[in-house]
GROMACS .gro file of N, CA and C in nm:
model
  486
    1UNK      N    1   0.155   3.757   5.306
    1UNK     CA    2   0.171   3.900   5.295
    1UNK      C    3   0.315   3.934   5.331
    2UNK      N    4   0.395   4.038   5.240
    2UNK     CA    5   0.508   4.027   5.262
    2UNK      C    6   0.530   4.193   5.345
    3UNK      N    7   0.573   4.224   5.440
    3UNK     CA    8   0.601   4.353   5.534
    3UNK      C    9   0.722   4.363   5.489
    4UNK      N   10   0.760   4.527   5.484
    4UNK     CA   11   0.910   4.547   5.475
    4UNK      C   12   0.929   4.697   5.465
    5UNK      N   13   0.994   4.769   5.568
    5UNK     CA   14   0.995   4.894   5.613
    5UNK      C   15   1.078   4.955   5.487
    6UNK      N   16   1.071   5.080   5.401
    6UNK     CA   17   1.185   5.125   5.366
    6UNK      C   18   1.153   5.304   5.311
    7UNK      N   19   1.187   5.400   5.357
    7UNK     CA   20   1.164   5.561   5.340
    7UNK      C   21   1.072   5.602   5.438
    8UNK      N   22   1.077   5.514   5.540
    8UNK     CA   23   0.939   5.535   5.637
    8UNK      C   24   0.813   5.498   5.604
    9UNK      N   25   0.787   5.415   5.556
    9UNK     CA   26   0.640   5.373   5.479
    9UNK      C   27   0.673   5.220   5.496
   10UNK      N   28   0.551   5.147   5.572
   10UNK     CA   29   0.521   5.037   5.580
   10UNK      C   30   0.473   4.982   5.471
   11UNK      N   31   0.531   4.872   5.377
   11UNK     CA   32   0.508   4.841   5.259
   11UNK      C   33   0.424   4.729   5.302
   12UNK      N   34   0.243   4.690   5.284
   12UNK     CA   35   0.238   4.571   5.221
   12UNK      C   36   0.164   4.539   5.106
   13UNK      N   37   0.260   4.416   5.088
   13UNK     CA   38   0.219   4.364   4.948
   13UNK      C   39   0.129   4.238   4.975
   14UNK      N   40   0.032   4.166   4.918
   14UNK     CA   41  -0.023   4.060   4.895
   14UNK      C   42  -0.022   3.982   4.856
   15UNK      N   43  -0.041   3.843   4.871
   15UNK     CA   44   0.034   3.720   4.802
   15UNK      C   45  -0.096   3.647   4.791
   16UNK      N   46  -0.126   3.583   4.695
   16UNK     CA   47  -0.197   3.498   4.630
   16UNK      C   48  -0.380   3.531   4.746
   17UNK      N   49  -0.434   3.671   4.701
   17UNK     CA   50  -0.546   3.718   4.771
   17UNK      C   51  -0.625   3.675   4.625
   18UNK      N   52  -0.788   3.675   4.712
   18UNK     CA   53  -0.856   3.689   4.570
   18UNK      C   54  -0.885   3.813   4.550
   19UNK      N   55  -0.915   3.790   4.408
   19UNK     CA   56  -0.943   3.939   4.339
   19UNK      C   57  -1.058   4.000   4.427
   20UNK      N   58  -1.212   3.906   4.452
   20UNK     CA   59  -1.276   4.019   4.542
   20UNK      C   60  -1.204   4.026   4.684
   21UNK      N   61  -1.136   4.033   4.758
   21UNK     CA   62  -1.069   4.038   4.883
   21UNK      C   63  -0.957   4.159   4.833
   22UNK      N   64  -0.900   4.120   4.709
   22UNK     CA   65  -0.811   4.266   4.717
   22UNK      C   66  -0.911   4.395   4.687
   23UNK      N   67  -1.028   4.343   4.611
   23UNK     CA   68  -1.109   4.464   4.523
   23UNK      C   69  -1.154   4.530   4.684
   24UNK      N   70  -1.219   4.444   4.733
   24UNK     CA   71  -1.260   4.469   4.887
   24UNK      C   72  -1.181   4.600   4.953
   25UNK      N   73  -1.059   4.525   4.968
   25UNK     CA   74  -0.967   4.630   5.069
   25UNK      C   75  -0.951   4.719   5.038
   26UNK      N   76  -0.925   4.762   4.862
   26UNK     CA   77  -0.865   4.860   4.754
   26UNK      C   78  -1.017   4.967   4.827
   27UNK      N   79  -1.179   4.930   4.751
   27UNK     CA   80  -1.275   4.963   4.799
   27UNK      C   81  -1.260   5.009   4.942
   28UNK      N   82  -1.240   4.964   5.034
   28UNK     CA   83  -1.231   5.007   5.188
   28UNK      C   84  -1.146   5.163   5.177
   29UNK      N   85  -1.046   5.123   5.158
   29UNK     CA   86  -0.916   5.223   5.162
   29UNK      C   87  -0.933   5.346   5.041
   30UNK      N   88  -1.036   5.299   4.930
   30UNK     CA   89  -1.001   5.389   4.828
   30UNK      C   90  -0.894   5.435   4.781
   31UNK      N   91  -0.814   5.324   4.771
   31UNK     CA   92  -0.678   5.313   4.720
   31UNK      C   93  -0.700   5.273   4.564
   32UNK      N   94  -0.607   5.257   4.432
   32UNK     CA   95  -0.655   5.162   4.330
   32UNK      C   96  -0.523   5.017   4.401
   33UNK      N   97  -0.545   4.931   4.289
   33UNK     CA   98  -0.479   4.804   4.334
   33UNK      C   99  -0.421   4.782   4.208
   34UNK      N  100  -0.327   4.674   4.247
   34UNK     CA  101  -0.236   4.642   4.137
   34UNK      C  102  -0.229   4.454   4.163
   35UNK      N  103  -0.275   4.392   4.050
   35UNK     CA  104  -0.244   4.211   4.092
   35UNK      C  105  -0.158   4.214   4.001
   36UNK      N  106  -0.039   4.154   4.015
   36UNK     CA  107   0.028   4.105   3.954
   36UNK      C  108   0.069   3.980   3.918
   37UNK      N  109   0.086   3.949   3.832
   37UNK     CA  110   0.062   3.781   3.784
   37UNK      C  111   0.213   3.766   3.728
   38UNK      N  112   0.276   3.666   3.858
   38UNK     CA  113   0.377   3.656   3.814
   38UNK      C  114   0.371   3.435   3.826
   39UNK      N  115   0.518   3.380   3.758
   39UNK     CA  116   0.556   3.255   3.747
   39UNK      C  117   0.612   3.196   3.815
   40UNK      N  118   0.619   3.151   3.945
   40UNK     CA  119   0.705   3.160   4.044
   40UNK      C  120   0.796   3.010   3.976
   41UNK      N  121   0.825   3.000   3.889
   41UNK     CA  122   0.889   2.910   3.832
   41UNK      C  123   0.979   2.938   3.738
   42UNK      N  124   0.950   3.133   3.689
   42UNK     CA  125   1.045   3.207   3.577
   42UNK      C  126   1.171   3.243   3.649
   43UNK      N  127   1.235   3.271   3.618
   43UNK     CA  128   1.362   3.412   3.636
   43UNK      C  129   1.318   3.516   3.685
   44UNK      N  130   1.223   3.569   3.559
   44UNK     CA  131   1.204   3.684   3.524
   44UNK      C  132   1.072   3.742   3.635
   45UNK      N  133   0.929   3.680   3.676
   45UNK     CA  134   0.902   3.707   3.743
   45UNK      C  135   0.994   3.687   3.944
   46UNK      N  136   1.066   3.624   3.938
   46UNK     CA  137   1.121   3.599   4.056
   46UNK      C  138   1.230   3.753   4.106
   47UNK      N  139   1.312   3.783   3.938
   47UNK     CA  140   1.272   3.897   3.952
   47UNK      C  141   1.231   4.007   4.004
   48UNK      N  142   1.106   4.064   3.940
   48UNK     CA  143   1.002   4.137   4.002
   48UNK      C  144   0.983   4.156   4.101
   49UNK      N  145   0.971   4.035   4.156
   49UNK     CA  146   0.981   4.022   4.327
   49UNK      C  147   1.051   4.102   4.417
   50UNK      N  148   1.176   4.037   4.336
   50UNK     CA  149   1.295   4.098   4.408
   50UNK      C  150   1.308   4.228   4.398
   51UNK      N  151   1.295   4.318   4.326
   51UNK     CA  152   1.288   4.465   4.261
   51UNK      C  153   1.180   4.530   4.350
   52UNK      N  154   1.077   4.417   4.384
   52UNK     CA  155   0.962   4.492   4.420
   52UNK      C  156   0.998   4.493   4.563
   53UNK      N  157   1.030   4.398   4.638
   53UNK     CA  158   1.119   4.440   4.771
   53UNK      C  159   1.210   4.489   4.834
   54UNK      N  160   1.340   4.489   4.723
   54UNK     CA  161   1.424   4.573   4.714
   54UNK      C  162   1.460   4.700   4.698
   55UNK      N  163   1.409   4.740   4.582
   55UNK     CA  164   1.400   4.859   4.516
   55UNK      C  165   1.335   4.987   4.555
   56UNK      N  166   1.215   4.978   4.610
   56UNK     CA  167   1.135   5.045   4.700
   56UNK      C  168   1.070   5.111   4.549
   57UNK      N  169   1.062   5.063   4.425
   57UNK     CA  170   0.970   5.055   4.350
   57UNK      C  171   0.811   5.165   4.323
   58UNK      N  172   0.805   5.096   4.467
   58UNK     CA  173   0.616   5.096   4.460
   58UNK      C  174   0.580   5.194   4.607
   59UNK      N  175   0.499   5.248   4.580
   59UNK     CA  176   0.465   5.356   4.708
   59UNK      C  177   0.347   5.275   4.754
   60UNK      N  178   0.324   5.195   4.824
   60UNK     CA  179   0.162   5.160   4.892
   60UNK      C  180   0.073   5.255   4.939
   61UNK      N  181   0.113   5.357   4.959
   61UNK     CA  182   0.039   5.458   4.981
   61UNK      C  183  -0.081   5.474   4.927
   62UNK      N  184  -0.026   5.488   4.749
   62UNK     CA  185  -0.122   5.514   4.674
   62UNK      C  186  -0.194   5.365   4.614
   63UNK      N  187  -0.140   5.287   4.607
   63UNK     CA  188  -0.222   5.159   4.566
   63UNK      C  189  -0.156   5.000   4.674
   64UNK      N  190  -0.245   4.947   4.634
   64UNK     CA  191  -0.248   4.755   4.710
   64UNK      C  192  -0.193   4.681   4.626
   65UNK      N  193  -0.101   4.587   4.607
   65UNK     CA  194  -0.052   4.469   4.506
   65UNK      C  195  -0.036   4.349   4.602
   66UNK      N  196  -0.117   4.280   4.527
   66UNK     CA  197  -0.138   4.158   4.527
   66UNK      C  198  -0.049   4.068   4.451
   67UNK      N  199   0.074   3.994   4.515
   67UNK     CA  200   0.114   3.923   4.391
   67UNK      C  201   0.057   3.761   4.375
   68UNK      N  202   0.003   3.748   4.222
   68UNK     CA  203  -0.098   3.677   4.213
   68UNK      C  204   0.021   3.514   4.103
   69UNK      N  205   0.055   3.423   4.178
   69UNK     CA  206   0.138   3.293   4.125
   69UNK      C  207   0.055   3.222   4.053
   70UNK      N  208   0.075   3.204   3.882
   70UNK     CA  209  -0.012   3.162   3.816
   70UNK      C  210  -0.053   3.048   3.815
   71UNK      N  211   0.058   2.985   3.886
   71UNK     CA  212   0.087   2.793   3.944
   71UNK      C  213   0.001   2.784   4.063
   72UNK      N  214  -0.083   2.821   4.113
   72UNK     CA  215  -0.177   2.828   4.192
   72UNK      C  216  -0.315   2.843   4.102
   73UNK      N  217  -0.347   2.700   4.186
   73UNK     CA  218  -0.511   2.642   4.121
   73UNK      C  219  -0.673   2.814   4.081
   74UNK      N  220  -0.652   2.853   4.213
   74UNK     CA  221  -0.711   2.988   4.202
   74UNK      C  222  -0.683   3.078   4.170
   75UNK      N  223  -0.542   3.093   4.108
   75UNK     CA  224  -0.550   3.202   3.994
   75UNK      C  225  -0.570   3.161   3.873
   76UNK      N  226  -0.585   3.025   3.825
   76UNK     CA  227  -0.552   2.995   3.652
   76UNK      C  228  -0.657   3.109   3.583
   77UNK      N  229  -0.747   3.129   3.667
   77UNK     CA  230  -0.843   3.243   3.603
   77UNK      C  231  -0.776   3.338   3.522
   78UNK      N  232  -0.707   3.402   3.551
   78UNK     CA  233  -0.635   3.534   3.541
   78UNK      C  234  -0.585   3.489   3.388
   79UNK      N  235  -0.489   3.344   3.401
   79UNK     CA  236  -0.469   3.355   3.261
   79UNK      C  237  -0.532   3.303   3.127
   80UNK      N  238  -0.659   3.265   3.143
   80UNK     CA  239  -0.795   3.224   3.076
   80UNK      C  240  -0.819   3.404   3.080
   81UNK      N  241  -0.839   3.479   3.185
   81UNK     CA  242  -0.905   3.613   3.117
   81UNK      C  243  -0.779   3.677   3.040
   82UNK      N  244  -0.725   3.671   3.087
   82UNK     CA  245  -0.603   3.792   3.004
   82UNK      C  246  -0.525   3.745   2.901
   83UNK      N  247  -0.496   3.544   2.843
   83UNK     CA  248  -0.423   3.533   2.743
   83UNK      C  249  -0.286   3.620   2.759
   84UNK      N  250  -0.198   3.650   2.857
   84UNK     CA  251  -0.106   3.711   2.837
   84UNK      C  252   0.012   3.650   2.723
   85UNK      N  253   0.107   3.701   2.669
   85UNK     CA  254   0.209   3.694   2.602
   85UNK      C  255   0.291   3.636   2.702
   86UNK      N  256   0.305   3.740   2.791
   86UNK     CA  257   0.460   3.708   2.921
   86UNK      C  258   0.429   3.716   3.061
   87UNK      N  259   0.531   3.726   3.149
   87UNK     CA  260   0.462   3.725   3.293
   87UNK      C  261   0.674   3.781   3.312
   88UNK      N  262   0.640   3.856   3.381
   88UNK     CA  263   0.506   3.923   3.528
   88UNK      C  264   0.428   4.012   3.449
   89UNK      N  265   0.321   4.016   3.459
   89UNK     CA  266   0.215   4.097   3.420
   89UNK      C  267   0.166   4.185   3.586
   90UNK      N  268   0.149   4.363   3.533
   90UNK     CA  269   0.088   4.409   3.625
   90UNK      C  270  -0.056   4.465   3.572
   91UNK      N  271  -0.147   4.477   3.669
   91UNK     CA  272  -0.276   4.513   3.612
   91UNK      C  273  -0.338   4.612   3.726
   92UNK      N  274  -0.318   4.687   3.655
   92UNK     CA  275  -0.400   4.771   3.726
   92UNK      C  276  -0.536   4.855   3.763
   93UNK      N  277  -0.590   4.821   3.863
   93UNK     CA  278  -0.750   4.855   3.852
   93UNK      C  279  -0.740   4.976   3.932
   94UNK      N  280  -0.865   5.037   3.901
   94UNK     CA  281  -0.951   5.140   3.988
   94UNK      C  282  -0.956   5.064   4.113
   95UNK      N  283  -1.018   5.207   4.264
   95UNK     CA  284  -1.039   5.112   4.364
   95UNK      C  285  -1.207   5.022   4.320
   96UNK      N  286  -1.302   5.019   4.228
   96UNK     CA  287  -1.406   4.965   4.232
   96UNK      C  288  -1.372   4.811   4.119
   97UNK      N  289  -1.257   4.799   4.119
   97UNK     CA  290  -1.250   4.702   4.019
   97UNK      C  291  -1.240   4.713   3.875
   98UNK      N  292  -1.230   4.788   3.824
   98UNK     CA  293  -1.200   4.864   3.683
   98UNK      C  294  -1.067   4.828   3.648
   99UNK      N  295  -1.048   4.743   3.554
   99UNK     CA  296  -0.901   4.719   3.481
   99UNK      C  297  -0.880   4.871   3.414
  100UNK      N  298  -0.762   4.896   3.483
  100UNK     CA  299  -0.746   5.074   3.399
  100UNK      C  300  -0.638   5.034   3.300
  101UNK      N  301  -0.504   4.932   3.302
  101UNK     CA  302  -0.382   4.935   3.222
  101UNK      C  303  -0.356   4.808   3.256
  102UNK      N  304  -0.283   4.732   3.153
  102UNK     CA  305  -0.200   4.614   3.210
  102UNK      C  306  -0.017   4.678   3.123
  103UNK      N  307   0.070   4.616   3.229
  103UNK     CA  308   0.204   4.644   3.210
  103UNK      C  309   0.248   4.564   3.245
  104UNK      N  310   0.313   4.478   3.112
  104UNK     CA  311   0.439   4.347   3.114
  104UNK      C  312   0.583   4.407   3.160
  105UNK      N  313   0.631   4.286   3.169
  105UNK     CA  314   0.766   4.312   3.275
  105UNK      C  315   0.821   4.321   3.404
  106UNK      N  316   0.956   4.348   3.378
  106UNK     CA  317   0.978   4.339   3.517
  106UNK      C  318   1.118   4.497   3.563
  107UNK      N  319   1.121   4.542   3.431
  107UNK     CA  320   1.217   4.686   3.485
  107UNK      C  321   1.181   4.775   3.526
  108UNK      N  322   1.271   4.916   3.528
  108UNK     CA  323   1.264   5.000   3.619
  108UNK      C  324   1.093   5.068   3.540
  109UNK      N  325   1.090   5.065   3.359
  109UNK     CA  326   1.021   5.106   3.329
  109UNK      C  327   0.925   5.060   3.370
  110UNK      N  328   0.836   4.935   3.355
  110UNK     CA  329   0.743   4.881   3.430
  110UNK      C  330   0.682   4.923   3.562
  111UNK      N  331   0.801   4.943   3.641
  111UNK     CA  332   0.720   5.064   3.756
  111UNK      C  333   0.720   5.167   3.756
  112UNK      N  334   0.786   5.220   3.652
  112UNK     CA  335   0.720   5.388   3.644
  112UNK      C  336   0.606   5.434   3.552
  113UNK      N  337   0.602   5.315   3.464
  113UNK     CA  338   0.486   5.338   3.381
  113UNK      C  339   0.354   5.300   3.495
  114UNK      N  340   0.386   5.136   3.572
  114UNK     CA  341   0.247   5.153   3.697
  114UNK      C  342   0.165   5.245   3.773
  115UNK      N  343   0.318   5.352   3.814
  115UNK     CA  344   0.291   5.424   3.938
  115UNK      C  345   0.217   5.572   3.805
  116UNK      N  346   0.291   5.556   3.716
  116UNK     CA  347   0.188   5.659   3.629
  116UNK      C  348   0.016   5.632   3.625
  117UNK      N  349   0.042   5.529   3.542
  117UNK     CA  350  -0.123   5.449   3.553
  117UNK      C  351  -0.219   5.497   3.709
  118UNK      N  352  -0.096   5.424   3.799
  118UNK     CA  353  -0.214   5.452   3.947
  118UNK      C  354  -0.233   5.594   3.957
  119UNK      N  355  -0.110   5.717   3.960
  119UNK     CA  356  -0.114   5.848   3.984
  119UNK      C  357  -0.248   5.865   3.871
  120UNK      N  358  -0.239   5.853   3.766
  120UNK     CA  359  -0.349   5.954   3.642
  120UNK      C  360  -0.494   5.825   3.662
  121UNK      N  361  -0.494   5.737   3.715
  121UNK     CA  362  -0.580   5.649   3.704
  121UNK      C  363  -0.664   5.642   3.525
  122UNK      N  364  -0.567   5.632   3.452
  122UNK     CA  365  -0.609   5.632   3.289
  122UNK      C  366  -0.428   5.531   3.208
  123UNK      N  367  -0.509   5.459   3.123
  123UNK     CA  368  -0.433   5.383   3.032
  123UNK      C  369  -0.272   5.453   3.035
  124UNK      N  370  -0.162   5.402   2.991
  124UNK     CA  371  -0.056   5.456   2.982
  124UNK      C  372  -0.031   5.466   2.826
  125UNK      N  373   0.066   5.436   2.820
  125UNK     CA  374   0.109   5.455   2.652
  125UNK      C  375   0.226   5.370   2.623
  126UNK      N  376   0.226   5.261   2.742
  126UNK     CA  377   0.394   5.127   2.766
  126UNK      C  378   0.300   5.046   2.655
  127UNK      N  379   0.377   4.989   2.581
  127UNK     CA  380   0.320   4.866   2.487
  127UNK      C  381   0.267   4.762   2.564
  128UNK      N  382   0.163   4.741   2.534
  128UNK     CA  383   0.138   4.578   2.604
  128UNK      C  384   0.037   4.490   2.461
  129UNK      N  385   0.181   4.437   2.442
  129UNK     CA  386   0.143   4.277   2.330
  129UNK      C  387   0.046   4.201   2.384
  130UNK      N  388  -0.080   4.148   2.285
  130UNK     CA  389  -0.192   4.084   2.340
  130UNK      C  390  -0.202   3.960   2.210
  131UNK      N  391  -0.284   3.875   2.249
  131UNK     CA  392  -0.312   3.788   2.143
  131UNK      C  393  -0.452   3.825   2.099
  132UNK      N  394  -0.509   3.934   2.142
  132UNK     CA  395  -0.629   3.970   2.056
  132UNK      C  396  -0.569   4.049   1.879
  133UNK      N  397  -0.484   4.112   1.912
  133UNK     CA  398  -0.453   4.189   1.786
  133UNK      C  399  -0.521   4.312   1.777
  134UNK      N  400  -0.532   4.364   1.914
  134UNK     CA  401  -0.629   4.453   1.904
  134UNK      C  402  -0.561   4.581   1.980
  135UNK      N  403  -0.597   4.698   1.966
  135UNK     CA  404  -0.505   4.837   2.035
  135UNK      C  405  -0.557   4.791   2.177
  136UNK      N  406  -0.447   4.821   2.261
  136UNK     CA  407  -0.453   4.824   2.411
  136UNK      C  408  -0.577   4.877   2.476
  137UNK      N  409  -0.604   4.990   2.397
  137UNK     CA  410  -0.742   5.066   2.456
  137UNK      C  411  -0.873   4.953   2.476
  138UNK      N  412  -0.804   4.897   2.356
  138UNK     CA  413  -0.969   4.809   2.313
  138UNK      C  414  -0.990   4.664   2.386
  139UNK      N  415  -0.838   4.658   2.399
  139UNK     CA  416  -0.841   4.497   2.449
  139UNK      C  417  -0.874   4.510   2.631
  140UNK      N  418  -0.851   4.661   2.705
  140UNK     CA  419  -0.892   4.666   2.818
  140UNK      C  420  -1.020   4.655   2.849
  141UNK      N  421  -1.075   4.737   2.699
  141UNK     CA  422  -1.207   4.760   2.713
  141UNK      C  423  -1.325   4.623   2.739
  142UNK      N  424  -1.251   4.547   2.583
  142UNK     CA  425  -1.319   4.432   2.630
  142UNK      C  426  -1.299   4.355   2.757
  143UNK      N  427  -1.167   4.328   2.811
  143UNK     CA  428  -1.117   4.279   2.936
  143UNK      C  429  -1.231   4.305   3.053
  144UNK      N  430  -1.273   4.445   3.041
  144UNK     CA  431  -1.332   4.446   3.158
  144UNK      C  432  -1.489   4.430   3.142
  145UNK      N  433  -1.548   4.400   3.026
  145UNK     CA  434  -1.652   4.342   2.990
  145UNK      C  435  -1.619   4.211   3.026
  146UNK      N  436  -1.592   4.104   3.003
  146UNK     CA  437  -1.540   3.983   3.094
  146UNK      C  438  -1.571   3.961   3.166
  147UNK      N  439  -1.471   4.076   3.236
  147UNK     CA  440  -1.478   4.064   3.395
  147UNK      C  441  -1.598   4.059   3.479
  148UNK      N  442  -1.664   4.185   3.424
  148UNK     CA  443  -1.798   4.215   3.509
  148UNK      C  444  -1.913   4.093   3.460
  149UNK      N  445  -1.892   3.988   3.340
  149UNK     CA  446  -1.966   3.884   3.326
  149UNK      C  447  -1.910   3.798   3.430
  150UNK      N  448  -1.789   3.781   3.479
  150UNK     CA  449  -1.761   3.685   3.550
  150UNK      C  450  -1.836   3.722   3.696
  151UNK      N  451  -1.767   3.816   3.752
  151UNK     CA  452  -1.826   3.925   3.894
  151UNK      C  453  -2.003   3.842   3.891
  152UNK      N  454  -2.039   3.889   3.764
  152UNK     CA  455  -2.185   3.870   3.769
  152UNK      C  456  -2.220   3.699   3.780
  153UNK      N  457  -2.159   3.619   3.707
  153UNK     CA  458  -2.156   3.465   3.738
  153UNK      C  459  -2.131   3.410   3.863
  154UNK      N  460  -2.048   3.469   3.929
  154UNK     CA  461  -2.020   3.411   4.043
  154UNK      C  462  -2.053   3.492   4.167
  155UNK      N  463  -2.147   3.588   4.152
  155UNK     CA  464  -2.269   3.645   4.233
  155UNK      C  465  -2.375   3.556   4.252
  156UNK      N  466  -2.398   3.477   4.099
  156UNK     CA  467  -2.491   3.403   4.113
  156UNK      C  468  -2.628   3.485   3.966
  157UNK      N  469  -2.526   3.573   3.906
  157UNK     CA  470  -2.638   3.655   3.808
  157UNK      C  471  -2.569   3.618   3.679
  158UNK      N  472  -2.722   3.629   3.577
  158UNK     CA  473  -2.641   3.604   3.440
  158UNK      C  474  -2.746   3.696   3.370
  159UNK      N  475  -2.737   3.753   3.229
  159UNK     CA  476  -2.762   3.845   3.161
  159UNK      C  477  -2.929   3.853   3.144
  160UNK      N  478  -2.955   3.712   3.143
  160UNK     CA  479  -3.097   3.708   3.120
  160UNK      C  480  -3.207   3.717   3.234
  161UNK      N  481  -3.127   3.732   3.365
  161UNK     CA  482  -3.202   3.788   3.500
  161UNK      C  483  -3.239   3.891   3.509
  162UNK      N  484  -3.173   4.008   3.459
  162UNK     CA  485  -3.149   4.178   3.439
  162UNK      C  486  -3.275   4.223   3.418
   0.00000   0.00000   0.00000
């Protein structure tokens, strides 16, 4: 977990949490959350990083980020569900776990399109390239059908218990 004071607001960020442990806290706090899936082997997510500590970026106030290293055995998930194009990828959920937007990159736009997403808690309108071929709306939509099959698998439930 990375601490770092800056406008008077205790920033923290999260480093390689699981998704239910961030969904958890997000849930506790009724905050939404943000994982971000970055390469700790790119530029470009290393980056991010840096922007995201530096920059003062991100308000924690309103949401939790998790930054999630795809080179780590327990996230490969993330990129089996999402097929991304690029990295850093941000994703942003509701506090109940709801993928609301995902946003590639690593500029200034990237966090203002986030902090939009978290403020309106609804899709943005930043491009995000997918290998489905499918409008952003749709590819979240399915995304979070996925998800809640996975949630449900590793509860220990599958469709035909219901």
């Amino acid at each position: 977990m990375l601490l770092f004071n800056c406008n008077e607001h205790i920033y923290k960020i999260y480093s390689n949490q699981s998704f239910e442990d961030i969904c958890s806290i997000a849930y506790k706090n009724e905050k939404a959350f943000c994982i971000v899936l970055v390469d700790s082997t790119q530029e470009l997510s290393r980056r991010y990083c840096l922007n995201l500590k530096n920059k003062g970026f991100v308000d924690t106030s309103k949401a939790i980020y998790n930054i999630a290293d795809v080179n780590i055995s327990s996230n490969a998930w993330y990129m089996k569900w999402l097929c991304p194009l690029s990295l850093p990828l941000t994703c942003v959920f509701s506090d109940t776990g709801t993928l609301i937007d995902l946003i590639p990159g690593a500029t200034k736009e990237t966090f203002l399109y986030t902090t939009e997403a978290i403020s309106d808690m609804k899709i943005t309108n930043y491009h995000y390239p997918n290998r489905f071929k499918i409008p952003k709306y749709n590819a979240i939509h399915l995304l979070n059908q996925v998800l809640k099959c996975k949630m449900d698998l590793n509860r220990g439930m599958c469709e035909s218990a219901k």
